[in-house]
Short mmCIF file of C-alpha atoms and ligand atoms in Angstrom, two decimals:
data_model
loop_
_atom_site.label_atom_id
_atom_site.label_comp_id
_atom_site.label_asym_id
_atom_site.label_seq_id
_atom_site.Cartn_x
_atom_site.Cartn_y
_atom_site.Cartn_z
CA MET A 22 119.27 92.72 111.63
CA HIS A 23 121.89 91.83 114.15
CA LEU A 24 123.57 95.05 115.28
CA SER A 25 125.27 93.40 118.26
CA ARG A 26 127.92 92.19 115.80
CA PHE A 27 129.33 95.71 115.85
CA PRO A 28 131.24 97.25 118.76
CA ARG A 29 129.04 99.77 120.56
CA LEU A 30 128.89 101.77 123.76
CA HIS A 31 125.53 102.48 125.37
CA PHE A 32 125.10 106.03 126.58
CA SER A 33 122.09 107.36 124.62
CA HIS A 34 118.78 107.81 126.39
CA LEU A 35 116.83 105.27 124.36
CA PRO A 36 114.24 104.69 123.15
CA THR A 37 113.46 108.31 122.36
CA PRO A 38 109.75 109.16 122.52
CA LEU A 39 107.51 109.10 119.47
CA GLU A 40 105.02 111.92 119.89
CA PRO A 41 102.06 113.20 117.86
CA LEU A 42 102.46 116.80 116.66
CA GLU A 43 98.82 117.66 117.12
CA ASN A 44 99.04 121.42 116.67
CA LEU A 45 101.12 121.23 113.51
CA THR A 46 98.84 118.54 112.09
CA LYS A 47 95.86 120.80 112.79
CA LEU A 48 97.54 123.90 111.39
CA LEU A 49 98.36 122.14 108.14
CA GLY A 50 94.95 120.46 107.98
CA GLY A 51 96.60 116.98 108.13
CA PRO A 52 98.12 114.51 107.47
CA LYS A 53 98.81 113.23 110.99
CA ILE A 54 102.40 114.08 111.87
CA PHE A 55 104.54 112.40 114.52
CA ILE A 56 107.99 113.35 115.73
CA LYS A 57 110.74 110.98 116.81
CA ARG A 58 112.23 112.98 119.67
CA ASP A 59 115.92 112.49 118.86
CA ASP A 60 116.59 115.81 120.54
CA CYS A 61 116.19 113.70 123.72
CA THR A 62 119.09 111.31 123.08
CA GLY A 63 121.01 112.72 126.05
CA LEU A 64 124.73 113.61 125.88
CA ALA A 65 125.41 117.33 126.23
CA THR A 66 121.79 118.37 125.51
CA GLY A 67 121.16 115.65 122.93
CA GLY A 68 120.80 115.57 119.17
CA ASN A 69 121.08 113.15 116.31
CA LYS A 70 124.82 112.54 116.61
CA THR A 71 124.54 110.66 119.93
CA ARG A 72 123.29 107.50 118.24
CA LYS A 73 126.13 107.56 115.70
CA LEU A 74 128.69 108.12 118.43
CA GLU A 75 127.64 104.94 120.26
CA PHE A 76 129.02 102.91 117.34
CA LEU A 77 131.91 105.27 116.48
CA MET A 78 133.17 105.40 120.05
CA GLY A 79 132.66 101.63 120.34
CA GLU A 80 134.97 101.20 117.37
CA ALA A 81 137.45 103.77 118.75
CA GLN A 82 137.58 101.86 122.02
CA GLN A 83 138.02 98.53 120.22
CA LYS A 84 140.97 100.07 118.36
CA LYS A 85 142.33 101.30 121.67
CA ALA A 86 142.32 104.92 120.53
CA ASP A 87 143.45 107.53 123.02
CA THR A 88 142.77 110.60 120.89
CA ILE A 89 139.60 111.53 118.99
CA ILE A 90 139.84 113.92 116.04
CA THR A 91 136.80 115.41 114.34
CA GLN A 92 135.65 118.49 112.45
CA GLY A 93 132.66 120.71 111.75
CA ALA A 94 131.50 124.28 111.31
CA THR A 95 132.20 126.71 114.15
CA GLN A 96 128.89 126.02 115.93
CA SER A 97 128.76 122.31 114.99
CA ASN A 98 126.42 120.17 117.09
CA HIS A 99 128.33 117.09 116.01
CA VAL A 100 131.56 118.50 117.38
CA ARG A 101 129.92 119.47 120.68
CA GLN A 102 128.60 115.93 121.18
CA THR A 103 131.84 114.25 120.13
CA VAL A 104 133.81 116.41 122.55
CA ALA A 105 131.33 115.59 125.34
CA ILE A 106 131.59 111.81 124.95
CA SER A 107 135.37 111.99 124.58
CA SER A 108 135.52 113.89 127.85
CA LYS A 109 133.24 111.34 129.53
CA LEU A 110 135.43 108.47 128.33
CA GLY A 111 138.63 110.29 129.32
CA LEU A 112 139.94 110.61 125.75
CA ARG A 113 141.86 113.52 124.33
CA CYS A 114 139.83 115.44 121.72
CA GLU A 115 141.15 117.59 118.88
CA VAL A 116 138.63 119.52 116.83
CA LEU A 117 138.89 121.51 113.63
CA LEU A 118 136.32 124.29 113.40
CA GLU A 119 135.80 125.74 109.92
CA HIS A 120 134.74 129.38 109.78
CA ARG A 121 132.09 128.69 107.11
CA THR A 122 129.60 131.49 107.68
CA GLY A 123 131.94 134.46 107.80
CA SER A 124 130.09 135.83 110.84
CA GLU A 125 132.23 137.95 113.15
CA ASP A 126 129.64 138.03 115.92
CA PRO A 127 131.58 137.22 119.12
CA ASP A 128 128.71 135.04 120.32
CA TYR A 129 128.93 132.98 117.14
CA LEU A 130 132.68 132.68 117.43
CA GLU A 131 133.00 131.91 121.14
CA ASN A 132 129.62 131.23 122.74
CA GLY A 133 127.13 128.32 122.45
CA ASN A 134 128.66 125.08 121.22
CA VAL A 135 132.17 126.60 121.12
CA LEU A 136 131.91 127.45 124.81
CA LEU A 137 130.74 123.90 125.55
CA ASP A 138 133.57 122.46 123.42
CA ARG A 139 136.03 124.40 125.59
CA LEU A 140 134.30 123.43 128.84
CA PHE A 141 134.50 119.76 127.86
CA GLY A 142 138.26 120.24 127.38
CA ALA A 143 138.66 120.06 123.60
CA ASN A 144 141.68 121.44 121.84
CA ILE A 145 140.27 123.73 119.14
CA HIS A 146 141.94 124.44 115.77
CA SER A 147 140.10 127.26 113.96
CA VAL A 148 140.55 127.17 110.19
CA PRO A 149 139.26 129.40 107.37
CA ALA A 150 136.34 128.47 105.10
CA GLY A 151 137.35 126.24 102.21
CA THR A 152 140.04 124.32 104.13
CA ASP A 153 140.36 120.67 103.10
CA MET A 154 139.06 119.38 106.41
CA ASP A 155 139.75 115.67 105.81
CA ALA A 156 143.37 116.38 104.87
CA ALA A 157 143.75 118.70 107.88
CA MET A 158 142.47 115.94 110.21
CA GLN A 159 144.94 113.47 108.66
CA ASP A 160 147.78 115.93 109.30
CA ILE A 161 146.82 116.24 112.97
CA ALA A 162 146.51 112.45 113.25
CA ASP A 163 149.96 111.97 111.67
CA ASP A 164 151.49 114.37 114.21
CA PHE A 165 149.90 112.45 117.09
CA ARG A 166 151.06 109.10 115.71
CA LYS A 167 154.60 110.47 115.44
CA ASN A 168 154.38 111.22 119.16
CA GLY A 169 153.24 107.68 119.98
CA ALA A 170 149.54 108.38 120.37
CA ASN A 171 146.72 106.36 118.78
CA PRO A 172 144.27 108.74 117.11
CA TYR A 173 140.80 107.86 115.77
CA ILE A 174 139.26 110.14 113.15
CA ILE A 175 135.52 110.76 113.10
CA PRO A 176 134.36 112.37 109.85
CA GLY A 177 132.16 115.47 109.78
CA GLY A 178 128.67 114.76 111.12
CA GLY A 179 129.86 111.31 112.29
CA SER A 180 128.74 110.07 108.90
CA ASN A 181 130.41 106.93 107.66
CA PRO A 182 129.17 103.33 107.58
CA THR A 183 129.96 102.91 111.29
CA GLY A 184 128.14 106.09 112.37
CA ALA A 185 125.15 105.31 110.15
CA LEU A 186 124.57 102.14 112.24
CA GLY A 187 123.15 104.48 114.89
CA TYR A 188 120.28 105.29 112.55
CA VAL A 189 119.85 101.70 111.41
CA ASN A 190 119.17 101.09 115.09
CA CYS A 191 116.86 104.12 115.22
CA ALA A 192 114.80 102.74 112.31
CA MET A 193 114.41 99.42 114.13
CA GLU A 194 113.44 101.22 117.33
CA LEU A 195 110.87 103.27 115.42
CA VAL A 196 109.34 100.24 113.69
CA GLY A 197 109.04 98.57 117.12
CA GLN A 198 107.19 101.62 118.49
CA LEU A 199 104.86 101.68 115.50
CA ASN A 200 104.05 98.01 115.92
CA ASP A 201 103.49 98.40 119.67
CA ARG A 202 100.98 101.16 119.05
CA SER A 203 99.45 99.74 115.85
CA LEU A 204 100.49 102.93 114.08
CA LYS A 205 100.86 102.83 110.32
CA ILE A 206 103.01 105.59 108.90
CA ASP A 207 103.33 106.35 105.21
CA HIS A 208 106.46 108.50 105.07
CA LEU A 209 109.46 109.41 107.14
CA VAL A 210 110.89 112.89 106.62
CA THR A 211 114.32 113.74 107.98
CA ALA A 212 116.81 116.59 107.88
CA THR A 213 119.89 115.56 105.95
CA GLY A 214 123.38 117.07 105.96
CA SER A 215 126.28 114.65 105.93
CA ALA A 216 123.69 111.92 105.13
CA GLY A 217 124.58 109.39 107.86
CA THR A 218 121.15 109.81 109.43
CA GLN A 219 119.29 109.29 106.18
CA SER A 220 121.38 106.37 104.94
CA GLY A 221 121.07 104.60 108.29
CA LEU A 222 117.30 105.09 108.30
CA VAL A 223 116.99 103.79 104.73
CA VAL A 224 119.01 100.67 105.56
CA GLY A 225 117.06 100.06 108.80
CA LEU A 226 113.64 100.59 107.24
CA GLU A 227 114.53 98.40 104.25
CA GLY A 228 116.13 95.75 106.46
CA THR A 229 112.99 95.49 108.55
CA ARG A 230 110.91 95.43 105.35
CA SER A 231 108.81 98.21 106.80
CA GLY A 232 107.80 99.61 103.41
CA ILE A 233 108.30 103.15 104.78
CA PRO A 234 109.97 105.48 102.27
CA VAL A 235 112.41 108.13 103.53
CA LEU A 236 112.48 111.73 102.33
CA GLY A 237 115.58 113.73 103.24
CA ILE A 238 115.39 117.53 103.33
CA CYS A 239 118.85 118.93 102.76
CA VAL A 240 120.01 121.43 105.38
CA ASN A 241 123.20 122.38 103.52
CA ALA A 242 121.98 123.48 100.09
CA ASP A 243 122.14 127.10 99.06
CA LYS A 244 118.83 128.90 99.08
CA GLU A 245 117.01 128.50 95.77
CA LYS A 246 117.43 131.57 93.58
CA ARG A 247 115.57 132.87 90.57
CA LYS A 248 116.35 135.62 88.11
CA ASN A 249 114.16 138.71 88.41
CA GLU A 250 112.95 139.37 84.85
CA GLU A 251 112.90 143.16 85.33
CA THR A 252 116.15 143.82 87.18
CA GLY A 253 118.07 140.82 85.84
CA LYS A 254 119.32 140.20 89.39
CA GLU A 255 119.19 136.90 91.24
CA GLU A 256 116.73 136.81 94.15
CA GLU A 257 116.00 134.22 96.78
CA VAL A 258 112.82 132.25 96.15
CA GLU A 259 110.33 132.63 98.91
CA VAL A 260 109.16 129.19 99.89
CA SER A 261 105.73 129.34 101.38
CA LYS A 262 103.23 126.68 102.19
CA LYS A 263 99.53 127.14 101.82
CA VAL A 264 98.09 126.64 105.27
CA LYS A 265 94.39 126.04 105.59
CA LYS A 266 92.71 128.87 107.45
CA GLU A 267 92.01 127.58 110.89
CA SER A 268 88.44 127.77 112.11
CA PRO A 269 87.98 129.60 115.43
CA TYR A 270 85.53 126.86 116.49
CA GLU A 271 86.20 123.48 117.93
CA VAL A 272 83.19 121.26 117.30
CA ILE A 273 82.52 118.32 119.60
CA PHE A 274 79.97 115.58 119.03
CA LYS A 275 79.44 113.87 122.38
CA GLU A 276 78.65 110.20 122.66
CA PRO A 277 75.05 109.68 123.80
CA ASN A 278 74.40 108.23 127.25
CA ARG A 279 71.89 105.45 127.84
CA ARG A 280 69.00 107.78 128.56
CA GLN A 281 69.65 109.67 125.34
CA LEU A 282 69.82 106.47 123.31
CA GLU A 283 66.43 105.47 124.72
CA GLU A 284 64.95 108.89 124.00
CA ALA A 285 66.20 108.76 120.41
CA ASP A 286 64.70 105.26 120.00
CA MET A 287 61.44 106.58 121.33
CA GLU A 288 61.53 109.41 118.80
CA TYR A 289 61.90 106.78 116.06
CA SER A 290 58.74 104.94 117.15
CA ILE A 291 56.77 108.18 117.49
CA GLU A 292 57.75 109.28 113.99
CA ILE A 293 56.91 105.88 112.44
CA SER A 294 53.37 105.96 113.86
CA ARG A 295 52.97 109.61 112.88
CA CYS A 296 53.90 108.71 109.27
CA ILE A 297 51.60 105.71 109.13
CA LYS A 298 48.72 107.87 110.38
CA LYS A 299 49.48 110.22 107.48
CA GLY A 300 49.40 107.29 105.05
CA ILE A 301 53.16 107.00 104.56
CA LEU A 302 54.06 103.32 104.52
CA THR A 303 57.14 101.56 105.85
CA LYS A 304 59.42 99.82 103.33
CA ALA A 305 58.07 96.44 104.40
CA MET A 306 54.47 97.59 103.93
CA LEU A 307 55.31 99.00 100.53
CA ALA A 308 57.01 95.81 99.36
CA LYS A 309 54.02 93.79 100.54
CA LYS A 310 51.64 96.08 98.71
CA TYR A 311 53.49 95.59 95.42
CA SER A 312 53.75 91.85 95.83
CA ASP A 313 49.98 91.67 96.52
CA THR A 314 49.12 93.72 93.46
CA GLY A 315 51.45 91.72 91.22
CA GLY A 316 54.95 93.10 90.84
CA LEU A 317 56.58 96.35 91.68
CA LEU A 318 55.36 98.42 88.73
CA THR A 319 51.78 99.52 88.13
CA GLU A 320 50.30 98.03 84.98
CA LYS A 321 50.36 101.43 83.23
CA ASP A 322 54.02 102.07 84.06
CA ALA A 323 54.99 98.55 83.06
CA GLU A 324 53.36 99.06 79.62
CA ARG A 325 55.04 102.45 79.20
CA LEU A 326 58.42 100.97 80.06
CA VAL A 327 57.97 98.18 77.46
CA ASP A 328 57.10 100.85 74.86
CA LEU A 329 60.15 102.94 75.74
CA TYR A 330 62.53 99.99 75.48
CA GLY A 331 60.92 99.13 72.08
CA GLU A 332 61.48 102.69 70.86
CA LEU A 333 65.08 102.59 71.99
CA ALA A 334 65.73 99.31 70.17
CA GLU A 335 64.23 100.75 66.96
CA LEU A 336 66.43 103.87 67.15
CA GLU A 337 69.51 101.75 67.87
CA SER A 338 68.90 99.65 64.76
CA GLN A 339 68.41 102.79 62.60
CA MET A 340 71.69 104.09 63.93
CA ALA A 341 73.43 100.78 63.21
CA LYS A 342 72.22 100.87 59.59
CA LEU A 343 73.87 104.25 59.08
CA GLY A 344 77.18 102.66 60.05
CA ALA A 345 80.12 104.17 61.87
CA PRO A 346 80.75 107.90 61.26
CA SER A 347 83.39 108.46 58.59
CA LYS A 348 85.20 111.40 56.98
CA SER A 349 83.37 110.89 53.66
CA GLN A 350 79.97 111.27 55.37
CA THR A 351 77.57 113.71 53.67
CA ASP A 352 75.93 116.57 55.56
CA LYS A 353 72.57 114.83 55.15
CA GLU A 354 73.85 111.64 56.79
CA ASP A 355 75.49 113.68 59.49
CA ASN A 356 72.20 115.41 60.34
CA ARG A 357 70.35 112.13 60.39
CA ILE A 358 72.85 110.61 62.86
CA LYS A 359 72.50 113.67 65.10
CA ASN A 360 68.72 113.45 64.91
CA ILE A 361 68.58 109.76 65.88
CA GLY A 362 71.18 110.33 68.63
CA GLY A 363 69.04 113.12 70.10
CA LYS A 364 65.92 110.94 70.12
CA MET A 365 67.82 108.08 71.79
CA ALA A 366 68.98 110.42 74.55
CA LEU A 367 65.38 111.50 75.22
CA VAL A 368 64.10 107.93 75.40
CA ARG A 369 66.91 106.92 77.73
CA ARG A 370 66.11 109.89 79.98
CA ASP A 371 62.42 108.82 80.18
CA ILE A 372 63.43 105.26 81.09
CA VAL A 373 65.73 106.45 83.89
CA ALA A 374 63.06 108.81 85.23
CA LEU A 375 60.41 106.10 85.30
CA GLU A 376 62.66 103.50 86.91
CA SER A 377 64.06 105.84 89.51
CA SER A 378 60.59 107.03 90.54
CA TYR A 379 60.18 103.57 92.03
CA GLN A 380 63.49 103.81 93.81
CA SER A 381 62.60 107.24 95.24
CA LEU A 382 59.28 105.80 96.35
CA PHE A 383 61.26 103.68 98.76
CA ASN A 384 63.22 106.72 99.88
CA HIS A 385 60.04 108.32 101.11
CA THR A 386 59.01 105.56 103.42
CA ALA A 387 58.22 105.96 107.12
CA ASP A 388 61.47 104.14 108.06
CA ILE A 389 63.70 106.58 106.20
CA LYS A 390 61.82 109.60 107.50
CA SER A 391 62.10 108.28 111.05
CA GLN A 392 65.81 107.52 110.69
CA ASN A 393 66.39 111.06 109.45
CA ARG A 394 64.48 112.41 112.42
CA VAL A 395 66.59 110.37 114.85
CA ILE A 396 69.79 111.63 113.21
CA LEU A 397 68.50 115.18 113.58
CA TRP A 398 67.66 114.38 117.23
CA TYR A 399 71.26 113.33 117.87
CA ILE A 400 72.71 116.34 116.05
CA LEU A 401 70.55 118.76 118.02
CA HIS A 402 71.19 117.15 121.42
CA LEU A 403 74.86 116.19 121.19
CA SER A 404 76.67 118.84 119.12
CA TYR A 405 78.78 121.27 121.10
CA PHE A 406 81.24 123.98 120.17
CA LYS A 407 84.06 125.84 121.89
CA THR A 408 86.21 128.83 121.03
CA SER A 409 89.52 129.71 122.66
CA GLU A 410 87.77 132.31 124.85
CA MET A 411 85.22 129.83 126.25
CA LYS A 412 85.92 127.85 129.40
CA LYS A 413 83.78 124.88 128.43
CA PRO A 414 81.88 123.69 125.36
CA GLU A 415 78.30 124.87 124.79
CA LEU A 416 75.46 123.33 122.80
CA ILE A 417 75.30 124.48 119.19
CA PHE A 418 71.52 124.13 119.22
CA PRO A 419 70.23 125.21 122.63
CA GLY A 420 66.57 124.63 123.56
CA ASN A 421 64.35 123.02 126.20
CA ASP A 422 63.19 120.10 124.10
CA PHE A 423 63.45 118.63 120.62
CA ASP A 424 60.90 121.07 119.13
CA ASP A 425 62.63 124.02 120.73
CA LYS A 426 66.01 122.88 119.39
CA THR A 427 64.52 122.28 115.96
CA ASP A 428 63.36 125.92 115.96
CA THR A 429 66.93 127.00 116.84
CA TYR A 430 68.22 124.84 113.95
CA TYR A 431 65.95 126.46 111.37
CA ALA A 432 66.52 129.96 112.79
CA LYS A 433 70.28 129.49 112.41
CA ASP A 434 69.76 128.25 108.85
CA GLU A 435 67.59 131.26 107.94
CA ASN A 436 69.97 133.77 109.56
CA ASP A 437 72.98 132.29 107.76
CA ASP A 438 74.70 131.67 111.12
CA GLU A 439 78.49 131.33 110.57
CA LEU A 440 79.01 128.26 112.76
CA PHE A 441 75.91 126.59 111.32
CA ARG A 442 77.19 127.15 107.79
CA LEU A 443 80.55 125.63 108.70
CA VAL A 444 79.26 122.53 110.44
CA GLN A 445 75.86 121.67 108.99
CA SER A 446 76.89 119.23 106.27
CA LYS A 447 79.81 117.84 108.29
CA LEU A 448 77.64 117.11 111.31
CA ALA A 449 75.00 115.44 109.16
CA ALA A 450 77.63 113.25 107.45
CA VAL A 451 79.48 112.34 110.63
CA VAL A 452 76.38 111.60 112.69
CA SER A 453 74.75 109.58 109.88
CA TYR A 454 77.95 107.61 109.49
CA TRP A 455 78.11 106.98 113.23
CA TYR A 456 74.42 105.99 113.30
CA PHE A 457 74.65 103.47 110.48
CA SER A 458 78.12 102.01 111.19
CA ASP A 459 78.90 99.08 113.37
CA SER A 460 81.92 100.32 115.29
CA PRO A 461 83.39 103.29 113.47
CA GLU A 462 87.02 104.29 114.10
CA LYS A 463 88.30 107.83 114.63
CA ASP A 464 90.27 107.54 111.36
CA ASP A 465 87.02 106.91 109.45
CA PHE A 466 85.51 110.12 110.84
CA ASP A 467 88.69 112.08 110.05
CA LYS A 468 88.47 110.82 106.46
CA ILE A 469 84.84 111.94 106.10
CA ILE A 470 85.68 115.40 107.47
CA ASP A 471 88.73 115.62 105.18
CA ASP A 472 86.64 114.69 102.15
CA LEU A 473 83.99 117.25 103.06
CA SER A 474 86.64 119.96 103.60
CA ALA A 475 88.31 119.30 100.24
C1 PLP B 27 119.09 118.32 114.07
C2 PLP B 27 119.76 117.71 112.88
N1 PLP B 27 119.11 116.77 112.20
C3 PLP B 27 119.66 116.20 111.13
C4 PLP B 27 120.91 116.57 110.70
C5 PLP B 27 121.50 115.89 109.49
O1 PLP B 27 122.16 114.76 109.89
P1 PLP B 27 123.23 114.09 108.95
O2 PLP B 27 124.46 114.97 109.07
O3 PLP B 27 123.45 112.72 109.47
O4 PLP B 27 122.70 114.11 107.56
C6 PLP B 27 121.64 117.54 111.38
C7 PLP B 27 122.97 117.92 110.95
O5 PLP B 27 123.15 118.72 110.06
C8 PLP B 27 121.04 118.13 112.50
O6 PLP B 27 121.69 119.07 113.22
#
């Protein structure tokens, strides 16, 4: 998209930062949330109108305007920024402020943005709520034209096709930042009022074929109301969001150093030889044993399995002879079908049990036992926790050596220790995943923890 085709002035502080909102993400229990810091656009304390004004003021300058006319609510941010840039460019600025809220608070009427509007030298026209603001701006413009001036009208919020170009540019800037950081975002959520921000973002994100959908949250709509069944009166709906209760513990799994990796390896070898001494074979030894004695199954089990499959085939053919269940079926036929179905279920269960006993045989090999012991070694040596009161993290399972730490582990289990209850399954899943994966990414761990928390 070639935005240089449009007249533009450059006064925004761009690019604005893209920052992770870590605390909010944590509070909500994910997803990861980032903020595009368009409060940092510069120009009279910044805000989203600065970007629009680059294109609007570019057009005003191209048209050789000497007077800028705009409108907004009394405390309008758009008005404050428009007045500021007009002042900077040495242009006269006429603003219409609509008294939309009805507030008579002197601070609302004269302080904040209104004070800034005055300081930047705007001529303020205060009008009551409900005034036709576009017509009122036209009237002012007509008066100026009659007096030989060249006015340029900026609609409320700076939202028209020209102003929206500011957010087309923002979308392109954002996509560039995402690409630079290899960040993939799924949704963009924006506040929407006069809709120039949202429409510009939609055009920019579509034009760059980013595939990022935009959700606008309206800042102008009336609060949602519902009728109270008892009183018959309308009440505001309380909008609340379920926030996951935050745990007081931060759990840290430290990466092992070289010495620890060697110690864990050593533990693996010790456990393997311990198992073999006890008669527990490794997977390789087991496989060899079965190949030497002719196949995986013992002769007895192989015969039993053949019998079971024969029984199943017989029952299936009996069932087939009875045909598909129909409405005209007699009670006798119905009972017979149920009877055969029950027998089939039992035979199938026996087959599964027999077959899986061979699978579980492999699960009880020396290799698997040793791997589990190494994973426990890592959990016990590298898991730390921290609460907000603690200066630095402490070991979850303190102890002088592996045996000592193992005692702590089982003691915590028996005493239903709160932290242990919270982290036990998560630590096991995360550490196992880390142990068996090639080069796991942080995102993969986050996903495991999310799944376990669900
Ligand atoms: C901070 C902020 N974001 C977004 C918006 C909405 O922008 P737009 O008027 O372009 O829809 C406004 C204005 O209401 C705003 O003040």
